[in-house]
Coordinates of C-alpha atoms and ligand atoms in Angstrom, one line a residue:
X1 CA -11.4 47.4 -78.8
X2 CA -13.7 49.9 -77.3
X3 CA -14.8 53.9 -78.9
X4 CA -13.4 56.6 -76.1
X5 CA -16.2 59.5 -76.0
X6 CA -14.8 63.0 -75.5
X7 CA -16.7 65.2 -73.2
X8 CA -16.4 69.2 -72.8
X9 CA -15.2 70.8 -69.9
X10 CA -19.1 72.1 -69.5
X11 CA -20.4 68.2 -69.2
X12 CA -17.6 67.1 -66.9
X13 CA -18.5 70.4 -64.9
X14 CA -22.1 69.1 -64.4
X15 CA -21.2 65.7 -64.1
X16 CA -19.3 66.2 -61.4
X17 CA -21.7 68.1 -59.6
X18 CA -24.3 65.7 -60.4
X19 CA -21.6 63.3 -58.4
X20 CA -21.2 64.9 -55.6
X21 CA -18.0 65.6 -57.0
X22 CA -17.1 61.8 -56.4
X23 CA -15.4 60.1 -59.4
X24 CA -16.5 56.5 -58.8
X25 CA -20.5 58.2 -59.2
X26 CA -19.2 59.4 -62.5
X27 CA -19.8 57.1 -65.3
X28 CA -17.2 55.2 -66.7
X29 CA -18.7 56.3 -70.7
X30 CA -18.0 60.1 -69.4
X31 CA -14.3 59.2 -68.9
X32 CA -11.5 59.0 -71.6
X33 CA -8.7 57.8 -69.7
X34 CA -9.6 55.7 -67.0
X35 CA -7.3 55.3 -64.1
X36 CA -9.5 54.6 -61.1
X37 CA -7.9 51.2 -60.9
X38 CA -5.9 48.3 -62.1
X39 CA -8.7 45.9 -61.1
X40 CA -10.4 44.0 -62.9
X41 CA -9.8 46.2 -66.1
X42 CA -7.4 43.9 -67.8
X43 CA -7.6 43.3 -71.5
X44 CA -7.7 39.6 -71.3
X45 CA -5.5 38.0 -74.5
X46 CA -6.2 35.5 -77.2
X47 CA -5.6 32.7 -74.7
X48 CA -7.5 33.7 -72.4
X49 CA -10.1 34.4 -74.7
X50 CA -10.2 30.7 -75.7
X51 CA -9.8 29.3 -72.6
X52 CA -13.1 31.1 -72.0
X53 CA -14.9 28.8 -74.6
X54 CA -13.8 25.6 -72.8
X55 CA -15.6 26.6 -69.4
X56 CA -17.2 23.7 -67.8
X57 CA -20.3 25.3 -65.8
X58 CA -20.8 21.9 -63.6
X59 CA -22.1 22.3 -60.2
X60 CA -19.4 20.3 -58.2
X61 CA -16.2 18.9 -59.6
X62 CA -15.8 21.0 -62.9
X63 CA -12.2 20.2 -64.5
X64 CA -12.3 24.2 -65.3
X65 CA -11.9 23.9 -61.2
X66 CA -8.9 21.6 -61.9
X67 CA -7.3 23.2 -64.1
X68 CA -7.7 26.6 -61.8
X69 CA -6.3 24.9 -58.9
X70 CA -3.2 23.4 -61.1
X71 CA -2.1 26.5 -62.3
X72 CA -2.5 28.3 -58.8
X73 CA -0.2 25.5 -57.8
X74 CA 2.0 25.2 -60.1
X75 CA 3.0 28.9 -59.0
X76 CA 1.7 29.5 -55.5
X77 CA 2.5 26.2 -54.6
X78 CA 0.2 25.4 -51.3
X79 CA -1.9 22.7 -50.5
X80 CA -5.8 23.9 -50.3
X81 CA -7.0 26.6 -53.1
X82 CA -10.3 27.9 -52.3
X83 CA -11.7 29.9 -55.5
X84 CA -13.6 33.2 -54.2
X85 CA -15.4 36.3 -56.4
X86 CA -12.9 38.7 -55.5
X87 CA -10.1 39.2 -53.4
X88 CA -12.2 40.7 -50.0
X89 CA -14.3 37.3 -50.2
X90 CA -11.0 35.6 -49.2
X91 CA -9.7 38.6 -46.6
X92 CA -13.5 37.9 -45.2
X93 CA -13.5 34.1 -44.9
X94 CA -9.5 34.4 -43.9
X95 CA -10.4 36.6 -41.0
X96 CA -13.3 35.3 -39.7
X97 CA -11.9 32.1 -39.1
X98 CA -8.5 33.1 -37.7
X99 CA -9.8 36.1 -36.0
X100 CA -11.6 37.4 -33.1
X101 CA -12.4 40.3 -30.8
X102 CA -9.2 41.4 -29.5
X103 CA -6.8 40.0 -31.6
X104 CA -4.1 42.4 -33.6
X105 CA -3.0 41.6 -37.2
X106 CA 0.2 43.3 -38.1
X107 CA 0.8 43.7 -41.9
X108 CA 3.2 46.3 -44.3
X109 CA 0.4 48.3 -45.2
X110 CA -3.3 46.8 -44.9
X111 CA -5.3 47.9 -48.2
X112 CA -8.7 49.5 -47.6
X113 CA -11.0 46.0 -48.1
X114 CA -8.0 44.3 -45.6
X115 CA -8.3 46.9 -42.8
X116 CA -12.2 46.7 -43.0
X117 CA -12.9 43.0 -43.3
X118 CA -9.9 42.8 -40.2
X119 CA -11.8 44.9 -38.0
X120 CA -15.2 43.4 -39.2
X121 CA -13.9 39.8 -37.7
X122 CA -13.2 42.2 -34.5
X123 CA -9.4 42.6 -34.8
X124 CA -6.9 45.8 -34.6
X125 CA -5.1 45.5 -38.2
X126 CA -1.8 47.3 -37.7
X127 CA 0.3 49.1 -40.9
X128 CA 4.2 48.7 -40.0
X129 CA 5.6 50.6 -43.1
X130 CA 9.3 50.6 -43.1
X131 CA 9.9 54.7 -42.3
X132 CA 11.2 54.9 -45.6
X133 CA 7.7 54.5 -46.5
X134 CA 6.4 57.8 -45.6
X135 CA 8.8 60.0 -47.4
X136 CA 7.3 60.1 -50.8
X137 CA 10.2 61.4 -52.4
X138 CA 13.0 59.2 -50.8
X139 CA 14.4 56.6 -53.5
X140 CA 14.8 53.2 -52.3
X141 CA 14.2 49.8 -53.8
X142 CA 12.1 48.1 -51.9
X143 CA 9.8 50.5 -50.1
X144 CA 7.0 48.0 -49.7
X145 CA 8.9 46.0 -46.9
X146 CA 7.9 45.6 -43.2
X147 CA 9.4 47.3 -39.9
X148 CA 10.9 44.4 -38.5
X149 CA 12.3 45.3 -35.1
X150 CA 8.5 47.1 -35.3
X151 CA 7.0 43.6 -35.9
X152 CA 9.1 42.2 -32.6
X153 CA 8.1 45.1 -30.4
X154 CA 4.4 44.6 -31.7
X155 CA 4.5 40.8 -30.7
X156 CA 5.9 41.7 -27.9
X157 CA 3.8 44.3 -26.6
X158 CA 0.5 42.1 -27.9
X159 CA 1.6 38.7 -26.7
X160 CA 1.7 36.3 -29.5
X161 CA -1.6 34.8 -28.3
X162 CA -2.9 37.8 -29.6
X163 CA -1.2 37.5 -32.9
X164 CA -3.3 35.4 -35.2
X165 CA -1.4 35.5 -38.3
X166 CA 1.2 38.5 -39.5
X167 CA 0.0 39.8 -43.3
X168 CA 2.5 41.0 -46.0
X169 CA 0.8 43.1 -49.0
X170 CA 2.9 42.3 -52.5
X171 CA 3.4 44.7 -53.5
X172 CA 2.1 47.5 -51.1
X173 CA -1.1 49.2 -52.9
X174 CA -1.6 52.2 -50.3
X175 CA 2.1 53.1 -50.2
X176 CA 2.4 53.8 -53.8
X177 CA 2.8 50.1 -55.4
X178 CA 6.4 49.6 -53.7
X179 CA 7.8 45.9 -53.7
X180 CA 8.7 44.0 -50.7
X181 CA 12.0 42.2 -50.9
X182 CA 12.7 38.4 -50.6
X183 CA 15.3 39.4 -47.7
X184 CA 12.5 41.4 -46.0
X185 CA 9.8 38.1 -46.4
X186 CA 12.3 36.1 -45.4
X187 CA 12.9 38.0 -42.1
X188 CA 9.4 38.6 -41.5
X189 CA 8.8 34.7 -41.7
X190 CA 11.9 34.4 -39.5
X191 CA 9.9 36.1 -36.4
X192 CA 7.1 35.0 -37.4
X193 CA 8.6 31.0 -36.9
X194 CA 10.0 31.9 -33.8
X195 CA 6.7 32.8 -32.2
X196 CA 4.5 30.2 -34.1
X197 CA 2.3 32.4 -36.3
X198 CA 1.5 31.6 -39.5
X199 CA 2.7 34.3 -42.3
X200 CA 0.0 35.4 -45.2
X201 CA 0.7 36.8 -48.1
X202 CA -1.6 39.5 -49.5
X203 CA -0.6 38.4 -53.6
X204 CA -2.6 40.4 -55.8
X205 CA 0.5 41.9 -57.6
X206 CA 2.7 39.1 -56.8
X207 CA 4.4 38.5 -60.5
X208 CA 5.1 42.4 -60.5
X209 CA 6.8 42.2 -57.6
X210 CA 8.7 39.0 -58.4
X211 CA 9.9 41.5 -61.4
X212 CA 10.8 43.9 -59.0
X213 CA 12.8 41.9 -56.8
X214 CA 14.8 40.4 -59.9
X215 CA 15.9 43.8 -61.1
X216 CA 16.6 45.4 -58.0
X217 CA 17.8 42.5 -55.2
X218 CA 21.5 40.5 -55.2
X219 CA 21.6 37.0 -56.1
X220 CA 17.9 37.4 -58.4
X221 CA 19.0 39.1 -61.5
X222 CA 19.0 36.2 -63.9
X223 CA 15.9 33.8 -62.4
X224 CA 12.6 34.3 -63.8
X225 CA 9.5 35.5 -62.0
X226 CA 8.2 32.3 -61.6
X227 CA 10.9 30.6 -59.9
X228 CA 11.2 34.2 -57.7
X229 CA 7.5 33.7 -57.3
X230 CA 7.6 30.5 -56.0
X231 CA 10.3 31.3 -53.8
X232 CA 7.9 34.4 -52.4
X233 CA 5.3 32.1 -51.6
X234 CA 7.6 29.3 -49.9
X235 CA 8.0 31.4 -46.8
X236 CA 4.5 31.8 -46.2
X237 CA 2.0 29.6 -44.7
X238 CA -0.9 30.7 -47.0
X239 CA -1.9 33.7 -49.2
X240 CA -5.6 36.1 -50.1
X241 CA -5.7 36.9 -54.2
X242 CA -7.7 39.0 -56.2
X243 CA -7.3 37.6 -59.6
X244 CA -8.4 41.2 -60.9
X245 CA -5.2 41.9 -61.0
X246 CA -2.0 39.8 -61.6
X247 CA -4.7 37.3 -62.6
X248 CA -5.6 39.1 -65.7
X249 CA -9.0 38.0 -65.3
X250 CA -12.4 40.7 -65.1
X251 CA -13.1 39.0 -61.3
X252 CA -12.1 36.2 -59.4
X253 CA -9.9 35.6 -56.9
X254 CA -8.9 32.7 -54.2
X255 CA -7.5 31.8 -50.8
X256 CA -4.4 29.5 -49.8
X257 CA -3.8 27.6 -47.0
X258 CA -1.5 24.7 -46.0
X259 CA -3.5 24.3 -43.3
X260 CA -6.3 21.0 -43.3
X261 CA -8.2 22.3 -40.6
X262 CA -8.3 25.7 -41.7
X263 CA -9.0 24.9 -45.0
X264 CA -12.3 22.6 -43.8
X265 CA -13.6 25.6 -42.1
X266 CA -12.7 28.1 -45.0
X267 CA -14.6 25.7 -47.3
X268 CA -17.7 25.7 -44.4
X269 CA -18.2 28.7 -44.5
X270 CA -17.8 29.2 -48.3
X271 CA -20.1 27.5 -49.2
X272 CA -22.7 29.6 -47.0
X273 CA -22.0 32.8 -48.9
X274 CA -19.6 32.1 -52.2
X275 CA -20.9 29.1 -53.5
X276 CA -19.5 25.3 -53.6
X277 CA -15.7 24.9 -53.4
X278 CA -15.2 23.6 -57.0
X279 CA -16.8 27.3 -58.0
X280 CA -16.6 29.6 -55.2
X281 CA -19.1 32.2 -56.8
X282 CA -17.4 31.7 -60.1
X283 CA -18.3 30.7 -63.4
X284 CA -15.9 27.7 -65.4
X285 CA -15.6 30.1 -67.6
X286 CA -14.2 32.6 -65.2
X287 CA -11.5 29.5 -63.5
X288 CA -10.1 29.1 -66.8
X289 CA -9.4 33.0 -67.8
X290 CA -7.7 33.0 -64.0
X291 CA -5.4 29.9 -64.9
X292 CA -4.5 31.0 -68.0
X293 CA -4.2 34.9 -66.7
X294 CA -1.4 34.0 -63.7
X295 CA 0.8 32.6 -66.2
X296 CA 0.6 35.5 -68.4
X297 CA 1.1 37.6 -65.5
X298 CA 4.9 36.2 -64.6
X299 CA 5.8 36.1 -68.8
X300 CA 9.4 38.3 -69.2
X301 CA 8.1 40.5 -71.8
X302 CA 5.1 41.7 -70.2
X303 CA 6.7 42.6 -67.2
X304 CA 9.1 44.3 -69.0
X305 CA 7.1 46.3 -71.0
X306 CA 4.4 46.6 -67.4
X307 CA 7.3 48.5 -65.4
X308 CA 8.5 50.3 -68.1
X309 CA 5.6 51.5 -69.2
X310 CA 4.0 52.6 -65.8
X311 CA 7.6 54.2 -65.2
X312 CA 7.4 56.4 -68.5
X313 CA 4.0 58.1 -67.1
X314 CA 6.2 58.8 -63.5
X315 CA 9.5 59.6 -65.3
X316 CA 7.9 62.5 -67.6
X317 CA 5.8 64.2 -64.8
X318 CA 8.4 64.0 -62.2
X319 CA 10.8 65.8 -64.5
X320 CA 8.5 68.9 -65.0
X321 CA 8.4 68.6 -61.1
X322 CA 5.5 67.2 -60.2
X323 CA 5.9 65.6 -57.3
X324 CA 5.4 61.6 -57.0
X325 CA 5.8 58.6 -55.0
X326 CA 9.3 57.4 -56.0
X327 CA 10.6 55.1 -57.3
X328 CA 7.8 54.6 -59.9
X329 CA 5.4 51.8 -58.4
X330 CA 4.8 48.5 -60.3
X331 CA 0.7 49.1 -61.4
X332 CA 0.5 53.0 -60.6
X333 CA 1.7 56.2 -60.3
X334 CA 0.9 57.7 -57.2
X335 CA 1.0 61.8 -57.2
X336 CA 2.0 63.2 -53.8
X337 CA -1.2 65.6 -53.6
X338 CA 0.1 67.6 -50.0
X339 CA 3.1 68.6 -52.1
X340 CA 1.0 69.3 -55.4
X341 CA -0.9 71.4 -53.5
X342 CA 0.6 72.8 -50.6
X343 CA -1.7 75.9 -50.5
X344 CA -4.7 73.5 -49.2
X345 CA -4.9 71.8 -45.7
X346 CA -4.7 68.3 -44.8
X347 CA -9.2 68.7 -43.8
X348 CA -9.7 70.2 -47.3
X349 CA -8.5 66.5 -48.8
X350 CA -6.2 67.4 -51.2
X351 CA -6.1 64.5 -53.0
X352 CA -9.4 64.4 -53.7
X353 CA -9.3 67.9 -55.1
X354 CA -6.6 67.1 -57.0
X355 CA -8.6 63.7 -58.5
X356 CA -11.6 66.4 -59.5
X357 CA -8.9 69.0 -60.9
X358 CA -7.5 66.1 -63.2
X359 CA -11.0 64.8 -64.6
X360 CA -12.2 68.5 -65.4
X361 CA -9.0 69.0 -67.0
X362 CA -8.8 66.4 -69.3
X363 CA -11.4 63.7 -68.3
X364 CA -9.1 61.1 -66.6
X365 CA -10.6 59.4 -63.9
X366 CA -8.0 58.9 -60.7
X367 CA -8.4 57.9 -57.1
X368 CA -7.3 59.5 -54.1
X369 CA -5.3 57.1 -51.6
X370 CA -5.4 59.4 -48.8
X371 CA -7.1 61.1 -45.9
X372 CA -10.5 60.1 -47.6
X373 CA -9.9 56.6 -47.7
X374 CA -8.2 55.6 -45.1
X375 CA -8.7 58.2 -42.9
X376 CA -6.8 58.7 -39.5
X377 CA -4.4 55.9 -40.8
X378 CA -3.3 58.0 -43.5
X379 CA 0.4 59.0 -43.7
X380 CA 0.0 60.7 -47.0
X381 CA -2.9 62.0 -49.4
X382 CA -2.3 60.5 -52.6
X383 CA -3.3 60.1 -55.9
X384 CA -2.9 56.9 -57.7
X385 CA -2.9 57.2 -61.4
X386 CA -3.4 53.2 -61.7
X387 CA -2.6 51.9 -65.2
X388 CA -5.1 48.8 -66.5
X389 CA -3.5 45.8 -67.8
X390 CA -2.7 45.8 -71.9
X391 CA -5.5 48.6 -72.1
X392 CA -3.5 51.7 -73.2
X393 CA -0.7 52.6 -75.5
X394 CA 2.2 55.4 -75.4
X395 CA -0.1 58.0 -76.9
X396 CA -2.6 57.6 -74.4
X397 CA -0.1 57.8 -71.1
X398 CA 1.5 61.0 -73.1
X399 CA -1.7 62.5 -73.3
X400 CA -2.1 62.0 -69.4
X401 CA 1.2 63.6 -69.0
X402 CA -0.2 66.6 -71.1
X403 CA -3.2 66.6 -68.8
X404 CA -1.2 66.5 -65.6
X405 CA 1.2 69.4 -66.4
X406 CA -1.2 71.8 -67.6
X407 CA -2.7 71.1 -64.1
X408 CA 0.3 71.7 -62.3
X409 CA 0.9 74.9 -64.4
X410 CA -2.6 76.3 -62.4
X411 CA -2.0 74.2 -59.1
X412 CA -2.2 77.6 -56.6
X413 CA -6.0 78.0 -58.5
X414 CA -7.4 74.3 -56.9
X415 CA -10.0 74.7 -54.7
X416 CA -10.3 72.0 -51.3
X417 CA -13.5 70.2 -50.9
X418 CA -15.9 69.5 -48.0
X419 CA -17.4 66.2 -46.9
X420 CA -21.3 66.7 -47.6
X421 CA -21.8 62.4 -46.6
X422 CA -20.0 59.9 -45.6
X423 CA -21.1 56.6 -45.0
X424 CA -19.6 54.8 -41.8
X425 CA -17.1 52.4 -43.3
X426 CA -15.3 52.8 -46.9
X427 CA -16.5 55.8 -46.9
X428 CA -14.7 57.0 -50.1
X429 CA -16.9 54.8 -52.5
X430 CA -20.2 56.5 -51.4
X431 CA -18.7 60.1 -49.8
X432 CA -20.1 62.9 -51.7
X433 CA -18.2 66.3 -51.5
X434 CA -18.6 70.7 -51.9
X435 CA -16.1 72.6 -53.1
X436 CA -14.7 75.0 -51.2
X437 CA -14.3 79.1 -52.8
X438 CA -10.9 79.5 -54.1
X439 CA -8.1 80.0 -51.9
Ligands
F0G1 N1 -5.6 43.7 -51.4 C1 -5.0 44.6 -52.1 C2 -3.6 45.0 -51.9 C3 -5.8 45.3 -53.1 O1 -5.2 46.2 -53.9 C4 -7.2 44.9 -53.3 C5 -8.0 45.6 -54.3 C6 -7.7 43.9 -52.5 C7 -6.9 43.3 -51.6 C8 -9.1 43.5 -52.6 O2 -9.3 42.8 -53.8 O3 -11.0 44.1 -55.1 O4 -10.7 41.7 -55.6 O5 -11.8 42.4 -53.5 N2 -7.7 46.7 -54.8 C9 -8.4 47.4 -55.9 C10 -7.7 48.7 -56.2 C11 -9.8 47.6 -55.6 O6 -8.2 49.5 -56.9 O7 -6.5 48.8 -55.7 P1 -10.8 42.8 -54.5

């Protein structure tokens, strides 16, 4: 349990300006809702709690490691599990050693820590959305999946030799949260067989989309998320985590491989920057929140309650006509800012004026997914209302809705911003901003 402050309009006013008008300066005890992210912002439960208590801080060999790698196991089912801090500590060690100058890595939708540590190792990370992707407004059930005749023509074009490993992102975070179907991984591991490159998954929010795909695809309606989970990972030859999210835990995260000789080189050069492979720049304490965390992730009720809940916030807004990402995503609601505001071009980033509009309003903290973030890769400017794990209740999300659609009711009045700085990769964690006069 945690006190929410209120601010006035006056404070967020110079708050913002003392931020460059960039949320993530802004600080989090100046915010009442917070809905930067879904990571790492889990409440962890009871279990986890206690779990906590039994964390065994040795060195090399700590059973908090064992019980870790068990649980990953149990649902992820590969051979090697190499603990890291956070989920980019993986995509950087993955990369590195599977990667170099050259090389192309084709994936749904790369996130923004993917896409950087890819073309770090020297690679060209590819998005191949499905076209369905791009049209916020177009209903379809699994919008996360990959182009696969786009996949073909990429290999194709490339040469596999150029094709180091083909990523999919469960479910996809830049293009609003959307699943990826078991028919879709299935295919995907299908080309990639027939040209001999290994598949990845990108898990972070595997268990919701294990959820997904047993509401919405044949033949899964009555199997629970584990068994759907363990069916996802089956098709792939090894996976990145962040354990900030479907992990329930405040940090963590790992790397799979059922690869030996990968894994001895993974573990080489984990040791150089994340720490020994029993640990991998965790505490025991923090293993044993993550093992008990992925099992909480894939429990019926939760999800239930997870997917209901986030679709309440995208239901009651898109009835008043806001427009949104649709269907509602698993851990976020994603605003469509270019039709929110229309009146403001693509330069002026619309969805980061609309992120300002909705903290001044009403102090909720949002994130634009968008022209800021990704830059020329971007399709659409988004905002992403992400929902923390077990951290707010009905009255909360109502009160966003409140928030929302007395901003919409003053939409033509939103100003467009100006880039004042921008640092020269993931740039929207440091960019500072100007607003523009009024349109
Ligand atoms: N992959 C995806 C799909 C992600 O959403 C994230 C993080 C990562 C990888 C990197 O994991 O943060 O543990 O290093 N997404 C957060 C977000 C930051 O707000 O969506 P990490």
């Amino acid at each position: 349990m945690e006190p929410i402050r209120t601010t006035t309009r006056e404070e967020r006013q110079s708050l913002l300006e003392a931020a460059g008008y960039n949320l993530f300066a802004v600080p989090a005890e100046a915010i009442l809702i917070d809905l930067l992210t879904d990571s790492g912002t889990a409440a962890m439960s009871t279990a986890q709690w206690a779990a906590v208590m039994r964390g065994d801080e040795s060195y090399a060999g700590s059973p908090s490691f064992t019980r870790f790698r068990e649980s990953v196991q149990a649902i992820f089912g590969f051979r090697h599990v190499i603990p890291t801090h956070q989920g980019r500590a993986a995509e950087r060690i993955l990369f590195t050693v599977m990667c170099k100058r050259g090389d192309v890595v084709p994936n749904n939708a790369h996130f923004d820590t993917t896409r950087a540590n890819c073309e770090f190792a020297g690679a060209e990370a590819v998005d191949l959305p499905v076209p369905e992707a791009a049209q916020p407004a177009l209903v379809h059930p699994f919008k996360g999946n990959m182009d696969v005749a786009g996949l073909e023509r990429l290999i194709a074009e490339a040469g596999p030799a150029r094709v180091p490993l083909v990523m999919l992102t469960i479910t996809n975070n830049s293009g609003g949260g959307q699943p990826v179907s078991m028919e879709n991984i299935r295919a995907v591991r299908a080309v990639c067989g027939k040209h001999g490159i290994p598949l990845y998954l990108d898990a972070c929010r595997f268990a919701e989309n294990a959820h997904f795909i047993r509401l919405r695809e044949p033949g899964y309606a009555n199997r629970p998320a584990r068994q759907i989970a363990r069916e996802m990972f089956s098709h792939a030859d090894g996976c990145t985590m962040s354990a900030k999210k479907d992990g329930m835990a405040n940090i963590g995260g790992f790397l799979c491989t059922n690869d030996d000789a990968l894994a001895q080189q993974e573990k080489n050069l984990l040791i150089l920057t994340e720490g020994f492979p029993t640990y991998g720049g965790l505490s025991g304490r923090d293993l044993e929140a993550i093992a008990v965390g992925l099992n909480e992730a894939l429990e019926e009720d939760y999800l239930n309650y997870r997917i209901a809940s986030t679709a309440y916030l995208g239901n009651h807004i898109a009835r008043a006509g806001v427009p949104i990402v649709q269907p509602p995503g698993g851990h976020a609601i994603y605003i469509d800012a270019r039709a929110f505001l229309p009146h403001l071009p693509i330069e002026q980033f619309p969805g980061v004026a609309l992120a300002i509009e909705l903290y001044l309003e009403g102090g909720i903290r949002s994130c634009e997914i968008g022209t800021l973030m990704l830059g020329r890769h971007a399709k659409m400017d988004l905002v992403r209302l992400a929902i923390p794990r077990r951290v707010y209740t009905q009255s909360h999300i109502d009160y966003v809705v409140e928030i929302i659609l007395g901003v919409f009711a003053h939409r033509e009045g939103i100003r467009g911003v100006e880039l004042t700085y921008e640092a020269p990769f993931l740039r929207h964690f440091t960019a500072r901003f100007r607003r523009l006069e009024a349109p």
